[in-house]
Amino acid sequence: MNRRLTVTPRQRRILASLFVLLLAAVAFVALDRLTHEVRYADVRQALHALTPARLAAAIGLTAGSYLALTFYDHVALRVIGQSLPWKTAALASFTSYTLSHNLGLGLITGSSARYRVYIAAGLDGPDIARVIGLAGATFWFSVAAVTGLALLSGTPVQLGWLPLTASQTRFAGAGLLVMLLALALILTRRGHPIKILGASIPLPDGPAIVAQLAAGLVDLACASAALFVLIPGAQAGDFPVFVLAWALGIVAALLTHVPGGLGIFEATVLAVLPGGDRTGIFAALIAYRIVYYLAPLALGVMILGWHEARRMRGVSRLLGGLRGMIDSILPLLLGSGAFLAGSMLLLSGALPPVGWRIGALGTLLPLPVIEISHIAATIAGTALLLIAPGLYRRLDGASVLARILLLAGALFSLGKGLDYEEALVCLGMAAVLQVGRGAFNRRTALTAQPIGAGWIVAIALSAAMAGWAGLFAFRHVPYSDALWWRFALRADVPRYLRAMLACAFLLLGFAAWRMLAPAAAPRAPLPRDDEWQVIRRILAIANRTEAMLALTGDKRFILSEAGDAFLMYQVQGASWIVMGDPVGASQSWEELLWRIRDLSHSQQGRLMLYEASPAVLDIAIGLGMQIVKYGEEAVIDLATFTLETPELRSVRKSERGAARAGATFRIVPAAAVPVILAELEAISDEWLALHGGREKGFSLGFFDRTYVQSFDMALVMVGNRPVAFANLWLTENKEEASVDLMRHTADAPRGTMDFLFANLLLWARDQGYARFTLGMVPLSGIEGRRLAPVWSRAAALVFRHGERFYGFRGLRAYKDKFAPRWEPRYLAGPQGVALLQSLRDVAHLIANPHVPPRPLPSTAKAEPGAIMAVPFAEQAA
């Protein structure tokens, strides 16, 4: 039997992440061997020896490179026929490349920045994909051209174990340039677009290719020269072989997708360049990473932060109408900035402090404070790495925590070595986050958000880089167990070891916590058409009207094996909440409840049966659940119902008063509801505004057009205008009738709702319905006696004194006017505090209804008086 080996997307992501980490490990090993004879003190001295002129030249060439990069997008936009302003292309290009240069995975990080900018500028997805494709092609075409030109110079090159003579390099360069020329000619003569992965990409013409190549050559020449001018003793004649080493390093970094090419780029450049002053080259590579990679990202974050604060009108005028774009990419940049600040703190904790500073600090602070500050700064940096994905996802909790960690990082940087540069960076980043805090508006628990594979790789590499930097700095110090317990002002190695241990414990603890945390509940798809047919068939035999909640669209379902029953539920946090009793054949209820019990248990979830009836309690006890009374439901037996009783005197009085004010009662069948849907929606909106509330869900219906059109509608009319409505829940076997949404206008006659209920009860009685439910009152009927359980005493206290939060007693008093009998309703859930946690999750579900997109039936807008033409059953008062 042939079996196909399939790999899921999640497995592919894991394998890709492991491959990137493996490549990074190889790169660090190679880098360690290539710098084996390089000493930290010598590198530090070489960095201090960089003259201001060299640094200024590197900064100027970096600016030229990023300026040329903006024309990648500018030309690509012209090729696809989109004439956006250059400043839009510049913003998209700058943010895209600063992110992809530093974080790697350009198709994810850089492309997402482009997408946010261009969507705000009016481009659609396919056009954005075309721009990304053309810009990427421009870059790779230019890299190949620069490599060909460097090889054409005829300088002998040692590519690892593959030596190339002068003639071989010229031949390889000429061959590469000929291939590029042939490709350019083919593209210009092809004329029609090409299709890549289903996307149609127009081809540039001759002038566009020249413009793209010019932008690419200027970009790469400036980028490589920015590193070349930092190398001490570099001669102009060495530039071709240096460009080749730089280009190969860039290609290796991009192909491996290691964030920022960390270690890969440096190892490749050191391996290709001929032997010489490796200390100076390594120092130049460190300075280049700061000048070309980190500084542009920091600059972008600061510019956007200033604009966000609207403190500089000149900057606002310069950026013009790009505020919406900036708001959309700000979390992406601030998340990257926080990640880099954390990496800085981590790297600083791995390196020895400046000599005179630690000596001066020793005169100001006691040694234990310095030791604690060193470890605390490392922990703050590690924590910043872990919450950076939360900033990217706009989580408000991540924004608050990041600001606290940055302030702590600034304080501990001063306390561990008077590192005022790091403190200023942390304070500046915290200020930018404070100014842009409005962009983090997702009220979601930080820990509920997954950390993607790209972030995991970036965090691991940042920690590994800090660890390697410490090993590099202290490689000539002999190791001994006594180092861990040495505490002295000049004990830099022990502090490094303890800081890295704290970092490792924090990362491993976080990883273990995430791995042992409950898994996210699987997303249940909307029922298929055949499943909806089964659900509707079961609804047709339901005895309880609450089964109609299945039609709200905010539930998940489990169908019985026999297809004769279902239960509806939803997952919130770790709570699996079943709404009411299962619906359908009672012999299948136990099967359904055990299935969801097993499913929630496998996901480490808490199961709760919400508003369960006495009929399900025996099964709940068998499931090992705690049973508490939650409230009572008002039920009216219609067979004996009449308004002419002393108990209904107040209802009778209100009903007659509304009738004298011109109120009439009508029933509109579901088939005719679309005609009056616009008027019903206007009443609903007015009612919500009048009560200062918003729609609720889960245990209640809400005004969703698809949902509302599924039911007959009871109306209160004044003349030809509806002033109140209620959608009817009616069982087909006429066991029960009820209402869900009940809404009225502000100018409805006094007593309108009493009028509606009184007439609806009479109509349901005359239609042959056995009972009418007015719904339940939470916490009603719970005894709060001295020896009652804690839950009962607390519930009774809230019922009596909680009117300012919810009208428990008022709701009970209103329903009591109709002289109902009261039936108990229960909660069945976990023991102890977990029950309160589940109740909290229920409250969140009710307060935040979520309906997946679903097609709406076509509706006709009602004209004034259109309701008069709708067929209806009328019951006189």
Short mmCIF file of C-alpha atoms in Angstrom, two decimals, residues 23-315:
data_model
loop_
_atom_site.label_atom_id
_atom_site.label_comp_id
_atom_site.label_asym_id
_atom_site.label_seq_id
_atom_site.Cartn_x
_atom_site.Cartn_y
_atom_site.Cartn_z
CA LEU A 23 22.50 27.72 9.68
CA ALA A 24 22.94 30.39 12.32
CA ALA A 25 24.76 27.93 14.56
CA VAL A 26 27.07 27.02 11.68
CA ALA A 27 27.67 30.70 11.02
CA PHE A 28 28.57 31.39 14.66
CA VAL A 29 30.98 28.44 14.67
CA ALA A 30 32.59 29.72 11.46
CA LEU A 31 32.72 33.25 12.83
CA ASP A 32 34.31 32.00 16.03
CA ARG A 33 37.03 30.17 14.07
CA LEU A 34 37.63 33.10 11.74
CA THR A 35 38.10 35.44 14.72
CA HIS A 36 39.97 32.94 16.88
CA GLU A 37 43.05 35.14 17.08
CA VAL A 38 41.06 38.37 17.41
CA ARG A 39 40.91 39.81 20.91
CA TYR A 40 38.02 41.83 22.29
CA ALA A 41 40.33 44.56 23.58
CA ASP A 42 41.89 44.93 20.12
CA VAL A 43 38.44 45.15 18.46
CA ARG A 44 37.40 47.77 20.99
CA GLN A 45 40.55 49.75 20.28
CA ALA A 46 39.94 49.48 16.53
CA LEU A 47 36.41 50.80 16.98
CA HIS A 48 37.69 53.78 18.95
CA ALA A 49 40.28 54.36 16.20
CA LEU A 50 37.60 54.95 13.55
CA THR A 51 37.96 58.58 12.58
CA PRO A 52 34.98 60.95 12.39
CA ALA A 53 35.69 61.37 8.66
CA ARG A 54 35.30 57.63 8.02
CA LEU A 55 32.11 57.48 10.08
CA ALA A 56 30.70 60.52 8.29
CA ALA A 57 31.49 58.96 4.92
CA ALA A 58 29.82 55.70 5.95
CA ILE A 59 26.72 57.58 7.15
CA GLY A 60 26.54 59.59 3.91
CA LEU A 61 26.89 56.48 1.75
CA THR A 62 24.19 54.74 3.86
CA ALA A 63 21.86 57.66 3.22
CA GLY A 64 22.60 57.41 -0.50
CA SER A 65 21.86 53.69 -0.47
CA TYR A 66 18.47 54.09 1.23
CA LEU A 67 17.61 56.99 -1.08
CA ALA A 68 18.36 54.80 -4.11
CA LEU A 69 16.23 52.02 -2.57
CA THR A 70 13.16 54.25 -2.73
CA PHE A 71 13.37 54.25 -6.53
CA TYR A 72 12.91 50.46 -6.60
CA ASP A 73 9.29 51.02 -5.62
CA HIS A 74 8.93 54.29 -7.50
CA VAL A 75 9.89 52.72 -10.83
CA ALA A 76 7.87 49.56 -10.09
CA LEU A 77 4.74 51.68 -9.51
CA ARG A 78 5.23 53.32 -12.90
CA VAL A 79 5.64 49.92 -14.56
CA ILE A 80 2.30 48.66 -13.21
CA GLY A 81 0.55 51.93 -14.15
CA GLN A 82 0.10 53.40 -10.66
CA SER A 83 1.20 57.02 -10.30
CA LEU A 84 1.58 57.37 -6.54
CA PRO A 85 3.73 60.22 -5.20
CA TRP A 86 7.39 59.54 -4.61
CA LYS A 87 7.00 60.19 -0.87
CA THR A 88 4.53 57.29 -0.64
CA ALA A 89 6.98 54.97 -2.37
CA ALA A 90 9.77 56.33 -0.17
CA LEU A 91 7.83 55.59 3.03
CA ALA A 92 6.94 52.09 1.86
CA SER A 93 10.47 51.34 0.71
CA PHE A 94 12.20 52.79 3.77
CA THR A 95 10.04 50.97 6.31
CA SER A 96 10.13 47.75 4.31
CA TYR A 97 13.89 47.58 3.93
CA THR A 98 14.74 48.73 7.47
CA LEU A 99 12.59 45.89 8.77
CA SER A 100 13.72 43.20 6.35
CA HIS A 101 17.38 44.20 6.74
CA ASN A 102 17.17 43.80 10.52
CA LEU A 103 14.62 41.02 10.99
CA GLY A 104 15.09 38.96 7.85
CA LEU A 105 12.17 37.01 6.32
CA GLY A 106 11.59 39.87 3.90
CA LEU A 107 8.42 38.36 2.42
CA ILE A 108 6.86 38.58 5.89
CA THR A 109 8.35 41.63 7.58
CA GLY A 110 9.15 43.94 4.68
CA SER A 111 6.16 42.96 2.59
CA SER A 112 3.78 43.55 5.49
CA ALA A 113 5.08 47.12 5.82
CA ARG A 114 4.61 47.72 2.10
CA TYR A 115 1.13 46.23 2.27
CA ARG A 116 0.03 48.56 5.06
CA VAL A 117 1.35 51.66 3.31
CA TYR A 118 0.02 50.85 -0.15
CA ILE A 119 -3.40 49.67 1.04
CA ALA A 120 -3.83 53.03 2.77
CA ALA A 121 -2.78 54.73 -0.47
CA GLY A 122 -5.50 52.93 -2.45
CA LEU A 123 -3.66 50.00 -4.06
CA ASP A 124 -5.19 46.54 -4.00
CA GLY A 125 -3.51 43.26 -3.10
CA PRO A 126 -2.51 42.18 -6.63
CA ASP A 127 -0.87 45.55 -7.38
CA ILE A 128 1.07 45.40 -4.11
CA ALA A 129 2.26 41.90 -5.01
CA ARG A 130 3.42 43.21 -8.39
CA VAL A 131 5.39 46.04 -6.75
CA ILE A 132 7.02 43.60 -4.33
CA GLY A 133 7.87 41.24 -7.19
CA LEU A 134 9.37 43.98 -9.39
CA ALA A 135 11.35 45.52 -6.50
CA GLY A 136 12.71 42.09 -5.56
CA ALA A 137 13.66 41.37 -9.17
CA THR A 138 15.43 44.74 -9.36
CA PHE A 139 17.47 43.95 -6.26
CA TRP A 140 18.56 40.49 -7.40
CA PHE A 141 19.29 41.70 -10.92
CA SER A 142 21.46 44.47 -9.46
CA VAL A 143 23.28 42.09 -7.11
CA ALA A 144 24.08 39.83 -10.04
CA ALA A 145 25.29 42.81 -12.09
CA VAL A 146 27.52 44.09 -9.29
CA THR A 147 28.92 40.59 -8.74
CA GLY A 148 29.63 40.27 -12.48
CA LEU A 149 31.41 43.63 -12.58
CA ALA A 150 33.50 42.70 -9.52
CA LEU A 151 34.51 39.39 -11.10
CA LEU A 152 35.28 41.12 -14.39
CA SER A 153 38.07 43.07 -12.66
CA GLY A 154 40.16 39.89 -12.71
CA THR A 155 41.18 39.83 -9.05
CA PRO A 156 42.01 36.30 -7.81
CA VAL A 157 39.48 35.13 -5.21
CA GLN A 158 39.51 32.34 -2.63
CA LEU A 159 35.90 31.11 -2.20
CA GLY A 160 36.42 28.78 0.75
CA TRP A 161 38.06 25.67 -0.69
CA LEU A 162 37.48 26.92 -4.28
CA PRO A 163 40.30 29.21 -5.51
CA LEU A 164 39.63 31.27 -8.65
CA THR A 165 42.49 32.63 -10.75
CA ALA A 166 42.37 36.01 -12.47
CA SER A 167 41.33 34.52 -15.81
CA GLN A 168 38.65 32.39 -14.17
CA THR A 169 37.13 35.37 -12.36
CA ARG A 170 37.09 37.40 -15.62
CA PHE A 171 35.42 34.53 -17.46
CA ALA A 172 32.82 34.07 -14.70
CA GLY A 173 32.13 37.83 -14.59
CA ALA A 174 31.78 38.11 -18.37
CA GLY A 175 29.49 35.08 -18.50
CA LEU A 176 27.27 36.47 -15.75
CA LEU A 177 26.98 39.88 -17.42
CA VAL A 178 26.17 38.29 -20.79
CA MET A 179 23.40 36.26 -19.16
CA LEU A 180 21.96 39.38 -17.55
CA LEU A 181 22.08 41.27 -20.86
CA ALA A 182 20.32 38.41 -22.63
CA LEU A 183 17.66 38.31 -19.93
CA ALA A 184 17.07 42.07 -20.25
CA LEU A 185 16.67 41.76 -24.04
CA ILE A 186 14.22 38.88 -23.67
CA LEU A 187 12.13 40.86 -21.19
CA THR A 188 11.97 43.97 -23.37
CA ARG A 189 10.96 41.95 -26.45
CA ARG A 190 8.41 39.72 -24.68
CA GLY A 191 5.94 42.58 -24.41
CA HIS A 192 3.18 40.86 -22.44
CA PRO A 193 3.06 40.19 -18.69
CA ILE A 194 4.36 37.02 -17.10
CA LYS A 195 2.54 34.95 -14.50
CA ILE A 196 4.24 33.93 -11.25
CA LEU A 197 2.23 31.94 -8.69
CA GLY A 198 -0.96 33.05 -10.39
CA ALA A 199 -0.10 36.76 -10.31
CA SER A 200 0.24 38.65 -13.59
CA ILE A 201 3.29 40.92 -13.51
CA PRO A 202 3.84 43.46 -16.32
CA LEU A 203 7.37 43.59 -17.69
CA PRO A 204 9.35 46.83 -17.75
CA ASP A 205 10.34 48.36 -21.04
CA GLY A 206 13.86 49.44 -21.94
CA PRO A 207 13.89 52.81 -20.13
CA ALA A 208 12.34 51.25 -17.03
CA ILE A 209 14.98 48.50 -16.98
CA VAL A 210 17.72 51.12 -17.28
CA ALA A 211 16.15 53.14 -14.44
CA GLN A 212 15.84 50.04 -12.26
CA LEU A 213 19.41 48.96 -12.96
CA ALA A 214 20.72 52.47 -12.26
CA ALA A 215 18.87 52.58 -8.92
CA GLY A 216 20.17 49.12 -8.04
CA LEU A 217 23.78 49.90 -8.93
CA VAL A 218 23.75 53.16 -6.96
CA ASP A 219 22.15 51.39 -3.99
CA LEU A 220 24.62 48.51 -3.91
CA ALA A 221 27.65 50.67 -4.67
CA CYS A 222 26.78 53.00 -1.77
CA ALA A 223 25.92 50.12 0.57
CA SER A 224 29.18 48.28 -0.07
CA ALA A 225 31.25 51.46 0.00
CA ALA A 226 29.75 52.33 3.42
CA LEU A 227 31.54 49.26 4.76
CA PHE A 228 34.66 49.71 2.65
CA VAL A 229 35.42 53.18 4.04
CA LEU A 230 35.29 51.79 7.60
CA ILE A 231 38.10 49.25 6.96
CA PRO A 232 41.44 50.67 8.08
CA GLY A 233 44.14 50.77 5.42
CA ALA A 234 41.75 49.86 2.58
CA GLN A 235 43.09 50.78 -0.89
CA ALA A 236 41.04 51.63 -3.97
CA GLY A 237 42.49 48.65 -5.82
CA ASP A 238 40.98 46.30 -3.21
CA PHE A 239 37.45 47.53 -3.89
CA PRO A 240 36.45 44.94 -6.57
CA VAL A 241 37.30 41.91 -4.42
CA PHE A 242 35.72 43.62 -1.45
CA VAL A 243 32.48 44.23 -3.42
CA LEU A 244 32.47 40.55 -4.35
CA ALA A 245 32.86 39.55 -0.68
CA TRP A 246 30.12 41.99 0.34
CA ALA A 247 27.73 40.77 -2.38
CA LEU A 248 28.27 37.12 -1.48
CA GLY A 249 27.65 37.97 2.19
CA ILE A 250 24.37 39.71 1.30
CA VAL A 251 23.25 36.80 -0.87
CA ALA A 252 24.10 34.26 1.85
CA ALA A 253 22.23 36.31 4.47
CA LEU A 254 19.11 36.66 2.32
CA LEU A 255 19.00 33.05 1.16
CA THR A 256 19.28 31.69 4.71
CA HIS A 257 16.61 34.10 6.08
CA VAL A 258 18.60 34.52 9.27
CA PRO A 259 17.34 37.80 10.81
CA GLY A 260 19.65 40.57 9.69
CA GLY A 261 22.05 37.95 8.34
CA LEU A 262 23.49 37.94 11.85
CA GLY A 263 26.75 36.01 11.79
CA ILE A 264 26.18 34.79 8.22
CA PHE A 265 27.12 38.12 6.61
CA GLU A 266 30.16 38.67 8.84
CA ALA A 267 31.46 35.12 8.42
CA THR A 268 31.09 35.24 4.62
CA VAL A 269 32.89 38.58 4.29
CA LEU A 270 35.74 37.43 6.55
CA ALA A 271 36.04 34.13 4.65
CA VAL A 272 36.18 35.70 1.16
CA LEU A 273 38.46 38.66 1.88
CA PRO A 274 42.16 37.83 1.70
CA GLY A 275 44.02 37.50 4.99
CA GLY A 276 45.05 40.74 6.60
CA ASP A 277 44.00 42.88 9.53
CA ARG A 278 41.08 40.74 10.69
CA THR A 279 40.73 42.79 13.85
CA GLY A 280 40.16 45.96 11.82
CA ILE A 281 37.76 44.20 9.42
CA PHE A 282 35.75 42.74 12.31
CA ALA A 283 35.55 46.16 13.98
CA ALA A 284 34.43 47.66 10.65
CA LEU A 285 31.70 44.98 10.36
CA ILE A 286 30.42 45.85 13.84
CA ALA A 287 30.37 49.57 13.03
CA TYR A 288 28.70 48.83 9.67
CA ARG A 289 25.90 46.89 11.34
CA ILE A 290 25.20 49.89 13.56
CA VAL A 291 25.43 52.49 10.77
CA TYR A 292 23.67 50.63 7.96
CA TYR A 293 21.21 48.41 9.86
CA LEU A 294 20.33 49.72 13.29
CA ALA A 295 20.59 53.48 12.82
CA PRO A 296 18.08 53.65 9.90
CA LEU A 297 15.57 51.59 11.87
CA ALA A 298 15.96 53.81 14.93
CA LEU A 299 15.64 56.89 12.72
CA GLY A 300 12.44 55.58 11.19
CA VAL A 301 10.94 54.88 14.60
CA MET A 302 11.80 58.37 15.86
CA ILE A 303 10.41 60.12 12.79
CA LEU A 304 7.14 58.25 13.02
CA GLY A 305 6.95 58.86 16.75
CA TRP A 306 7.38 62.61 16.24
CA HIS A 307 4.71 62.62 13.59
CA GLU A 308 2.38 60.60 15.78
CA ALA A 309 2.63 63.24 18.52
CA ARG A 310 1.92 66.05 16.02
CA ARG A 311 4.48 68.11 17.84
CA MET A 312 6.32 69.27 14.74
CA ARG A 313 4.06 70.89 12.20
CA GLY A 314 6.89 71.03 9.72
CA VAL A 315 7.21 67.27 9.80
#
